[in-house]
Amino acid sequence: MIVYFSGTGNSRYAAALLADRLGDQLLDAGACMKEGKKVEITSEKPWVFVSPTYAWQLPRVFESFIRNGIYSGSKEAYFVMTCGDEIGNPEKEIQQLCRVKGFVFRGVLEVVMPENYVAMFAVPEKEEAAAIVEKARPVLEAGAEQILKGEPFAERSSSMLARLKSTAANSFFYSTMVKSKAFYATDACNGCGLCEKACPLNNVHMEDKKPWWGKDCTHCMACICSCPLLAIEYGKKSQGKPRYQCPEYQG
């Protein structure tokens, strides 16, 4: 079974492509989080966990989702991490998670997809984003072949800088950056509520036809990138930047 978490669609796309190639089922962890569900599921095929990269690690909300779930059947676990640049060195923490859950760790696949972190980085325009997605397809297809053959993903080399990114920098990111207070709706907002629906943590609520943000934000960018009117900003950092949504996988 393929279990995925996605804010703006990159990891959803990767998961859907893998499901197509592997003939496997999909489970949307974000939808389960929104409903407050802890999963109890079984799969005879290997587990494939697909997510974005948050500060060179699995998103903490996704790691917690996996940790709190009950999984039976296969013990093999593959991890696929989409990123705008690179994933750092998340293997140590993922291996520890696998030990806790009784999984056999089968490696991590790095898949470069369009940058979506509008709260910090430059986001590609639509044409450039489409080219990046197309370039990612053979990486995902090769990963699917490895899973079908029962092979682990290739072991990744690690530098001291990569390890620092996935440890100290990750902690700094969560303690200083992952806050929702900078989000706001401009006068262009028409109160459609799509941002509220998009938030996997139910952290956005509508009041007087305007969105308001709570304190449970994970910086997935689902709210700001789902707004059809570009009416949500993150302080001044998002102003003038494109909003990114990955198209649905079409086969």
Short mmCIF file of C-alpha atoms in Angstrom, two decimals:
data_model
loop_
_atom_site.label_atom_id
_atom_site.label_comp_id
_atom_site.label_asym_id
_atom_site.label_seq_id
_atom_site.Cartn_x
_atom_site.Cartn_y
_atom_site.Cartn_z
CA MET A 1 0.00 0.00 0.00
CA ILE A 2 1.12 3.51 -0.78
CA VAL A 3 0.56 5.99 2.05
CA TYR A 4 1.15 9.61 1.17
CA PHE A 5 1.02 13.12 2.58
CA SER A 6 0.86 16.13 0.28
CA GLY A 7 0.21 19.85 0.64
CA THR A 8 0.27 21.11 -2.94
CA GLY A 9 0.22 17.86 -4.89
CA ASN A 10 3.84 16.89 -5.60
CA SER A 11 3.78 13.85 -3.33
CA ARG A 12 0.22 13.00 -4.39
CA TYR A 13 1.46 12.90 -7.99
CA ALA A 14 4.42 10.71 -7.05
CA ALA A 15 2.19 8.37 -5.05
CA ALA A 16 -0.35 8.08 -7.87
CA LEU A 17 2.37 7.25 -10.42
CA LEU A 18 3.80 4.59 -8.12
CA ALA A 19 0.33 3.14 -7.51
CA ASP A 20 -0.21 2.93 -11.26
CA ARG A 21 3.11 1.19 -11.89
CA LEU A 22 2.82 -1.14 -8.89
CA GLY A 23 -0.89 -1.91 -9.21
CA ASP A 24 -1.28 -0.84 -5.60
CA GLN A 25 -3.71 1.10 -3.44
CA LEU A 26 -3.41 4.69 -2.23
CA LEU A 27 -4.10 6.09 1.23
CA ASP A 28 -4.20 9.87 1.74
CA ALA A 29 -2.70 10.50 5.17
CA GLY A 30 -3.74 14.16 5.04
CA ALA A 31 -7.40 13.19 4.64
CA CYS A 32 -7.07 10.84 7.62
CA MET A 33 -5.46 13.61 9.68
CA LYS A 34 -8.29 15.97 8.80
CA GLU A 35 -10.83 13.43 10.05
CA GLY A 36 -8.77 12.64 13.15
CA LYS A 37 -8.28 9.02 12.11
CA LYS A 38 -5.55 6.71 13.35
CA VAL A 39 -5.17 4.02 10.74
CA GLU A 40 -5.25 0.26 11.20
CA ILE A 41 -4.48 -1.20 7.80
CA THR A 42 -2.96 -4.25 6.17
CA SER A 43 -1.01 -4.81 2.97
CA GLU A 44 0.63 -7.88 1.51
CA LYS A 45 2.67 -5.65 -0.79
CA PRO A 46 5.53 -3.52 0.58
CA TRP A 47 4.62 -0.29 2.34
CA VAL A 48 5.57 2.79 0.34
CA PHE A 49 5.48 6.05 2.30
CA VAL A 50 5.52 9.17 0.11
CA SER A 51 5.87 12.70 1.43
CA PRO A 52 7.43 16.10 0.86
CA THR A 53 10.67 17.04 2.56
CA TYR A 54 10.37 19.54 5.40
CA ALA A 55 13.77 20.92 6.39
CA TRP A 56 15.57 17.79 5.18
CA GLN A 57 13.38 15.32 7.09
CA LEU A 58 9.97 13.70 6.89
CA PRO A 59 7.29 16.19 7.92
CA ARG A 60 6.78 15.75 11.64
CA VAL A 61 3.03 15.38 11.20
CA PHE A 62 3.59 12.53 8.74
CA GLU A 63 6.18 10.85 10.95
CA SER A 64 3.66 11.04 13.81
CA PHE A 65 0.93 9.63 11.56
CA ILE A 66 3.09 6.64 10.67
CA ARG A 67 4.18 6.14 14.28
CA ASN A 68 0.58 6.13 15.54
CA GLY A 69 -0.78 3.79 12.87
CA ILE A 70 -1.16 0.01 13.07
CA TYR A 71 0.24 -1.84 10.07
CA SER A 72 -0.03 -5.56 9.41
CA GLY A 73 1.01 -7.84 6.57
CA SER A 74 4.21 -6.83 4.81
CA LYS A 75 7.14 -5.67 6.92
CA GLU A 76 9.06 -3.99 4.09
CA ALA A 77 8.97 -0.18 4.00
CA TYR A 78 10.16 2.08 1.19
CA PHE A 79 10.24 5.87 1.56
CA VAL A 80 9.89 8.37 -1.29
CA MET A 81 10.60 12.02 -0.51
CA THR A 82 9.82 14.82 -2.93
CA CYS A 83 11.82 18.02 -2.63
CA GLY A 84 12.60 21.30 -4.36
CA ASP A 85 16.35 20.74 -4.18
CA GLU A 86 17.59 17.84 -2.05
CA ILE A 87 16.50 15.83 0.98
CA GLY A 88 19.61 16.04 3.15
CA ASN A 89 20.26 12.97 5.25
CA PRO A 90 16.97 11.75 6.79
CA GLU A 91 17.90 8.06 6.83
CA LYS A 92 18.93 7.79 10.48
CA GLU A 93 15.60 9.07 11.79
CA ILE A 94 13.61 7.02 9.27
CA GLN A 95 15.51 3.87 10.24
CA GLN A 96 14.68 4.57 13.87
CA LEU A 97 11.01 4.96 12.93
CA CYS A 98 11.16 1.63 11.11
CA ARG A 99 12.61 -0.07 14.16
CA VAL A 100 9.81 1.30 16.32
CA LYS A 101 7.18 0.07 13.85
CA GLY A 102 8.82 -3.27 13.12
CA PHE A 103 9.47 -2.40 9.48
CA VAL A 104 12.41 -3.53 7.39
CA PHE A 105 13.89 -0.32 6.00
CA ARG A 106 14.28 -0.52 2.20
CA GLY A 107 15.76 2.89 1.54
CA VAL A 108 14.79 6.42 0.59
CA LEU A 109 14.24 7.70 -2.94
CA GLU A 110 14.89 11.41 -3.56
CA VAL A 111 12.59 12.95 -6.19
CA VAL A 112 13.11 16.58 -7.21
CA MET A 113 9.78 18.28 -7.91
CA PRO A 114 8.77 21.95 -8.31
CA GLU A 115 9.44 24.15 -5.29
CA ASN A 116 6.22 25.01 -3.43
CA TYR A 117 7.49 26.69 -0.27
CA VAL A 118 6.19 30.13 -1.15
CA ALA A 119 6.81 31.28 2.45
CA MET A 120 10.55 31.21 1.84
CA PHE A 121 11.72 30.26 -1.66
CA ALA A 122 11.13 31.21 -5.28
CA VAL A 123 8.38 29.18 -6.93
CA PRO A 124 8.56 28.23 -10.64
CA GLU A 125 6.09 29.46 -13.21
CA LYS A 126 3.69 26.91 -14.70
CA GLU A 127 5.77 25.98 -17.75
CA GLU A 128 8.97 25.48 -15.75
CA ALA A 129 7.09 23.48 -13.12
CA ALA A 130 5.67 21.16 -15.79
CA ALA A 131 9.18 20.48 -17.11
CA ILE A 132 10.42 19.61 -13.62
CA VAL A 133 7.53 17.19 -13.09
CA GLU A 134 8.25 15.54 -16.44
CA LYS A 135 11.91 15.12 -15.48
CA ALA A 136 10.85 13.43 -12.22
CA ARG A 137 8.78 10.74 -13.97
CA PRO A 138 11.69 8.42 -14.95
CA VAL A 139 13.08 8.66 -11.40
CA LEU A 140 9.74 7.48 -10.03
CA GLU A 141 9.38 4.81 -12.70
CA ALA A 142 12.84 3.45 -11.91
CA GLY A 143 11.91 3.42 -8.22
CA ALA A 144 8.76 1.47 -9.01
CA GLU A 145 10.83 -1.11 -10.89
CA GLN A 146 13.10 -1.56 -7.88
CA ILE A 147 10.09 -2.12 -5.63
CA LEU A 148 8.58 -4.64 -8.09
CA LYS A 149 11.88 -6.55 -8.16
CA GLY A 150 12.12 -6.52 -4.37
CA GLU A 151 15.31 -4.48 -4.50
CA PRO A 152 16.13 -1.77 -1.95
CA PHE A 153 16.56 1.78 -3.14
CA ALA A 154 20.21 2.60 -3.74
CA GLU A 155 22.08 3.66 -0.63
CA ARG A 156 22.65 7.40 -0.66
CA SER A 157 25.97 9.03 0.16
CA SER A 158 25.95 11.51 3.02
CA SER A 159 28.04 14.58 3.75
CA MET A 160 28.56 16.38 7.03
CA LEU A 161 26.52 19.30 5.66
CA ALA A 162 23.61 17.00 4.77
CA ARG A 163 23.64 15.53 8.27
CA LEU A 164 23.66 19.02 9.82
CA LYS A 165 20.71 20.05 7.66
CA SER A 166 18.67 17.06 8.80
CA THR A 167 19.48 17.58 12.49
CA ALA A 168 20.35 21.07 13.72
CA ALA A 169 18.80 22.94 10.79
CA ASN A 170 15.63 20.88 11.03
CA SER A 171 15.22 21.76 14.71
CA PHE A 172 15.90 25.44 13.99
CA PHE A 173 13.33 25.42 11.17
CA TYR A 174 10.55 24.04 13.35
CA SER A 175 11.32 26.30 16.29
CA THR A 176 11.55 29.52 14.29
CA MET A 177 9.75 29.16 10.95
CA VAL A 178 6.76 26.87 11.34
CA LYS A 179 4.26 29.41 12.56
CA SER A 180 0.98 30.56 11.05
CA LYS A 181 0.78 34.13 12.36
CA ALA A 182 2.10 35.62 9.10
CA PHE A 183 -0.75 34.20 7.01
CA TYR A 184 -3.53 36.63 6.17
CA ALA A 185 -6.28 37.12 3.60
CA THR A 186 -6.30 40.22 1.43
CA ASP A 187 -9.37 42.14 0.31
CA ALA A 188 -9.46 39.90 -2.77
CA CYS A 189 -10.80 37.05 -0.60
CA ASN A 190 -14.40 36.14 -1.48
CA GLY A 191 -14.92 33.77 1.47
CA CYS A 192 -15.10 30.60 -0.64
CA GLY A 193 -13.56 28.48 2.14
CA LEU A 194 -11.27 26.42 -0.10
CA CYS A 195 -8.34 27.19 2.20
CA GLU A 196 -10.25 25.76 5.16
CA LYS A 197 -11.04 22.59 3.19
CA ALA A 198 -7.44 22.24 2.02
CA CYS A 199 -5.84 22.34 5.48
CA PRO A 200 -5.05 18.78 6.62
CA LEU A 201 -4.80 19.84 10.26
CA ASN A 202 -8.06 21.82 10.47
CA ASN A 203 -5.96 24.84 11.37
CA VAL A 204 -7.85 27.25 9.11
CA HIS A 205 -11.39 28.29 9.98
CA MET A 206 -13.77 30.75 8.36
CA GLU A 207 -15.15 33.61 10.41
CA ASP A 208 -17.22 36.40 8.86
CA LYS A 209 -16.29 34.96 5.46
CA LYS A 210 -12.57 35.38 6.12
CA PRO A 211 -10.00 32.68 6.96
CA TRP A 212 -8.24 32.68 10.31
CA TRP A 213 -5.27 30.52 11.28
CA GLY A 214 -4.73 28.62 14.52
CA LYS A 215 -1.48 27.37 16.05
CA ASP A 216 -1.33 23.86 14.52
CA CYS A 217 0.24 24.85 11.22
CA THR A 218 2.77 22.52 9.56
CA HIS A 219 3.65 24.91 6.68
CA CYS A 220 2.38 22.55 3.98
CA MET A 221 1.29 25.60 1.93
CA ALA A 222 -2.04 23.94 1.06
CA CYS A 223 -4.04 26.99 2.09
CA ILE A 224 -2.04 29.66 0.29
CA CYS A 225 -1.63 27.59 -2.87
CA SER A 226 -5.26 26.44 -3.06
CA CYS A 227 -6.69 29.97 -3.20
CA PRO A 228 -8.00 30.58 -6.75
CA LEU A 229 -7.89 34.35 -6.25
CA LEU A 230 -4.33 34.49 -4.83
CA ALA A 231 -5.91 36.22 -1.85
CA ILE A 232 -3.70 34.65 0.83
CA GLU A 233 -0.27 35.99 1.65
CA TYR A 234 2.48 34.99 4.08
CA GLY A 235 3.64 38.37 5.31
CA LYS A 236 5.69 40.01 2.57
CA LYS A 237 7.57 36.84 1.67
CA SER A 238 4.90 35.45 -0.66
CA GLN A 239 4.02 38.68 -2.41
CA GLY A 240 4.50 38.58 -6.16
CA LYS A 241 5.29 34.87 -6.23
CA PRO A 242 3.38 32.28 -8.26
CA ARG A 243 1.21 29.81 -6.37
CA TYR A 244 1.92 26.16 -7.11
CA GLN A 245 -0.42 23.20 -7.43
CA CYS A 246 0.87 20.01 -9.05
CA PRO A 247 -1.54 18.66 -11.68
CA GLU A 248 -3.19 15.32 -11.04
CA TYR A 249 -1.30 12.30 -12.36
CA GLN A 250 -2.80 11.24 -15.71
CA GLY A 251 -0.85 8.07 -16.46
#
